[in-house]
XYZ file of C-alpha atoms in Angstrom:
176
model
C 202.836 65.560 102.853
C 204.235 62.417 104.243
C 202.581 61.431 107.948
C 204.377 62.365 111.018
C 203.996 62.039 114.421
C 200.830 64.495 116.214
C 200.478 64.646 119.876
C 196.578 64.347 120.996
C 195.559 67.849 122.598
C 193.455 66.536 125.666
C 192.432 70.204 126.548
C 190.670 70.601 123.297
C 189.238 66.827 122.803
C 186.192 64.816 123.567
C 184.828 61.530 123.963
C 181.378 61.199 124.290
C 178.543 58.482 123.883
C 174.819 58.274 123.939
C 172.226 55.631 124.662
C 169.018 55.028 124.690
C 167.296 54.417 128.212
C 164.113 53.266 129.096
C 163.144 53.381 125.144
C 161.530 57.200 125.167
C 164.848 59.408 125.612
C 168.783 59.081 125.323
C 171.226 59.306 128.379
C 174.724 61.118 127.360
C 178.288 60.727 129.041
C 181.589 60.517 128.050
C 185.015 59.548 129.412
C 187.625 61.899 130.483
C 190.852 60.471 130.276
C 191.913 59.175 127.099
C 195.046 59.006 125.102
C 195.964 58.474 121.662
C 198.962 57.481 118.938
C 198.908 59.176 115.918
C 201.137 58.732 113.121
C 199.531 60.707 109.558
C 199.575 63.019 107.422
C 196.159 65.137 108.115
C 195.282 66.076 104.592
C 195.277 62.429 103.694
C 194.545 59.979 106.056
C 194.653 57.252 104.157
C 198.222 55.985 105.283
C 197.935 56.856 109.284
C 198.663 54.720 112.241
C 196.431 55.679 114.980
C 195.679 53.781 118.049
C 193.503 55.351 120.765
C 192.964 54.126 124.736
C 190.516 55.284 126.873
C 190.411 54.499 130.552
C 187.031 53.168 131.497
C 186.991 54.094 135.268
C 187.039 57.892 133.905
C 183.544 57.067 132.690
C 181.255 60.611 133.597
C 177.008 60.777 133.173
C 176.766 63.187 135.437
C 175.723 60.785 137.979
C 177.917 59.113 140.239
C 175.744 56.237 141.237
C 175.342 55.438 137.743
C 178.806 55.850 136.919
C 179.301 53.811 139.742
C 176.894 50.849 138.054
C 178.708 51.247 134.740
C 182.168 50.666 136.254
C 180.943 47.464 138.475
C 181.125 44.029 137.099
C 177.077 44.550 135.667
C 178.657 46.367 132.569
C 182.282 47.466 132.559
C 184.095 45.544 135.606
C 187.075 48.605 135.428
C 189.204 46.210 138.052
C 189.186 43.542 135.793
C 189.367 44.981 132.151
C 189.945 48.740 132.637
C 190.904 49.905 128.891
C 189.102 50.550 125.819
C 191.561 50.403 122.864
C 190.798 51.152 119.125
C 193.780 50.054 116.497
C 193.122 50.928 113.235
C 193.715 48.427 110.289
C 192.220 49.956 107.608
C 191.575 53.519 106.309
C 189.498 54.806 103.081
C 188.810 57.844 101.764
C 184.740 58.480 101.266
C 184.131 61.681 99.914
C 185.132 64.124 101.977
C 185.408 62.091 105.025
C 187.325 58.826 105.961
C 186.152 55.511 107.262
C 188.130 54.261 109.536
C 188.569 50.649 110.339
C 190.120 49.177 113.449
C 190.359 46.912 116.465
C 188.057 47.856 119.364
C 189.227 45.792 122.520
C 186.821 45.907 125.589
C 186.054 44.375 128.385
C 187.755 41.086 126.728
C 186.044 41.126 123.541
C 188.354 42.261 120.503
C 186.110 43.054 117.470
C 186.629 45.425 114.151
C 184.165 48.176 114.136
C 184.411 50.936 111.566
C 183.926 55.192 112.553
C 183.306 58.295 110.336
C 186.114 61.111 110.665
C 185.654 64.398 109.211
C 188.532 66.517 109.064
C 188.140 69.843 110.446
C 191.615 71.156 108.652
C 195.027 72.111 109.628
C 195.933 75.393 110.858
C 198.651 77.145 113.133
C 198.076 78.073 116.746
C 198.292 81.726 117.440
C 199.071 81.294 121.105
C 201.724 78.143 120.531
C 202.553 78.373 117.447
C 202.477 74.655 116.821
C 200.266 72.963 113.809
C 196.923 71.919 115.172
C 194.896 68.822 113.293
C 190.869 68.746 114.338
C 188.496 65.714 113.518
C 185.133 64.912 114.470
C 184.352 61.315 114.403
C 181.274 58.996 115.010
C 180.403 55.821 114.891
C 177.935 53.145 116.229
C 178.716 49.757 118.290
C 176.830 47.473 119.954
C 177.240 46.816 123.697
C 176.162 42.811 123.247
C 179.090 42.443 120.826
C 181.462 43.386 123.719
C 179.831 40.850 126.633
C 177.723 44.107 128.156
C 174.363 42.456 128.596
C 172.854 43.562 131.551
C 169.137 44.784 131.215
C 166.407 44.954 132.781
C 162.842 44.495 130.946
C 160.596 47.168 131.111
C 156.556 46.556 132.175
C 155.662 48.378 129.130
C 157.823 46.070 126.651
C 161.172 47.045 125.857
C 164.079 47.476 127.969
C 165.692 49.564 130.197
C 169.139 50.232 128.134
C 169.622 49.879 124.786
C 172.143 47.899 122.524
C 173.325 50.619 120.138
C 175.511 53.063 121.585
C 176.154 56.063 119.810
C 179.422 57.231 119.996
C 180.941 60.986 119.315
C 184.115 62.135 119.361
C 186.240 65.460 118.553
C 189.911 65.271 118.551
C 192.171 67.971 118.109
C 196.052 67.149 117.816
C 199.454 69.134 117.640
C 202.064 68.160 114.989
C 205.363 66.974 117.752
């Protein structure tokens, strides 16, 4: 199948992250408006063209004063750099999953991180009719790399947040 062109199905997509806080549990959020590209064939991703944007002021913990820190200029300053953008540059197959290479841009800072997609198959939509794509996909960055440094040290050792932040995502996409 050669690639075509798939339409991201916000309705039925997620992108979430998780990081640890305070060094005993993990805090979860995600962002809710996002956006993506795509330009593949879904049994073989291996030749696709996908580029992603998120916008960061969608950011949602399910706290709004926290939300509110994350989008000031101690982490994400959403005035000043208010995208997160993944282009990918390199795809290879790895069993029966892909790793997939690209450009994350944030908050000024453009650096190649790689993610994990599993395809979750191609099927038809009973209610539109249309040829759906799913994918879960994870991957870990580090919130230094990017300029997002503020901490606070903890009396016990440690510190408050974490560098590693997990990120989780499942995409689901209609052929156009």
């Amino acid at each position: 199948m050669a690639n075509s062109t798939w339409t991201l199905d916000k309705a039925h997509s997620e992108v979430e992250f998780s990081i640890r806080h305070m060094m005993i549990s993990r805090v979860k959020g995600g962002f809710r408006d996002f956006d993506a590209e795509i330009e593949a064939d879904p049994t073989d991703l291996t030749t696709a063209k996908i580029q992603f944007t998120i916008d960061i002021a969608s950011i949602d913990t399910a706290n709004e004063d926290r939300d509110n820190h994350l989008r000031s200029a101690d982490f994400f300053e959403v005035e000043k750099f208010p995208k997160l953008t993944f282009t990918s540059t390199d795809i290879k197959k790895q069993g029966d999953d892909y790793a997939i290479t690209g450009d994350v841009s944030l908050h000024g800072v453009t650096k190649s991180e790689t993610f994990i997609v599993t395809s979750g198959g191609v099927v038809k939509d009973p209610m539109s009719g249309a040829q759906k794509a799913g994918f879960s996909i994870t991957g870990t960055i580090k919130r230094s790399d990017y300029g997002l440094t503020w901490n606070a040290p903890l009396e016990t050792g440690g510190v408050l947040v974490s560098d590693e932040v997990k990120i989780n995502m499942e995409v689901q996409a209609s052929k156009a």
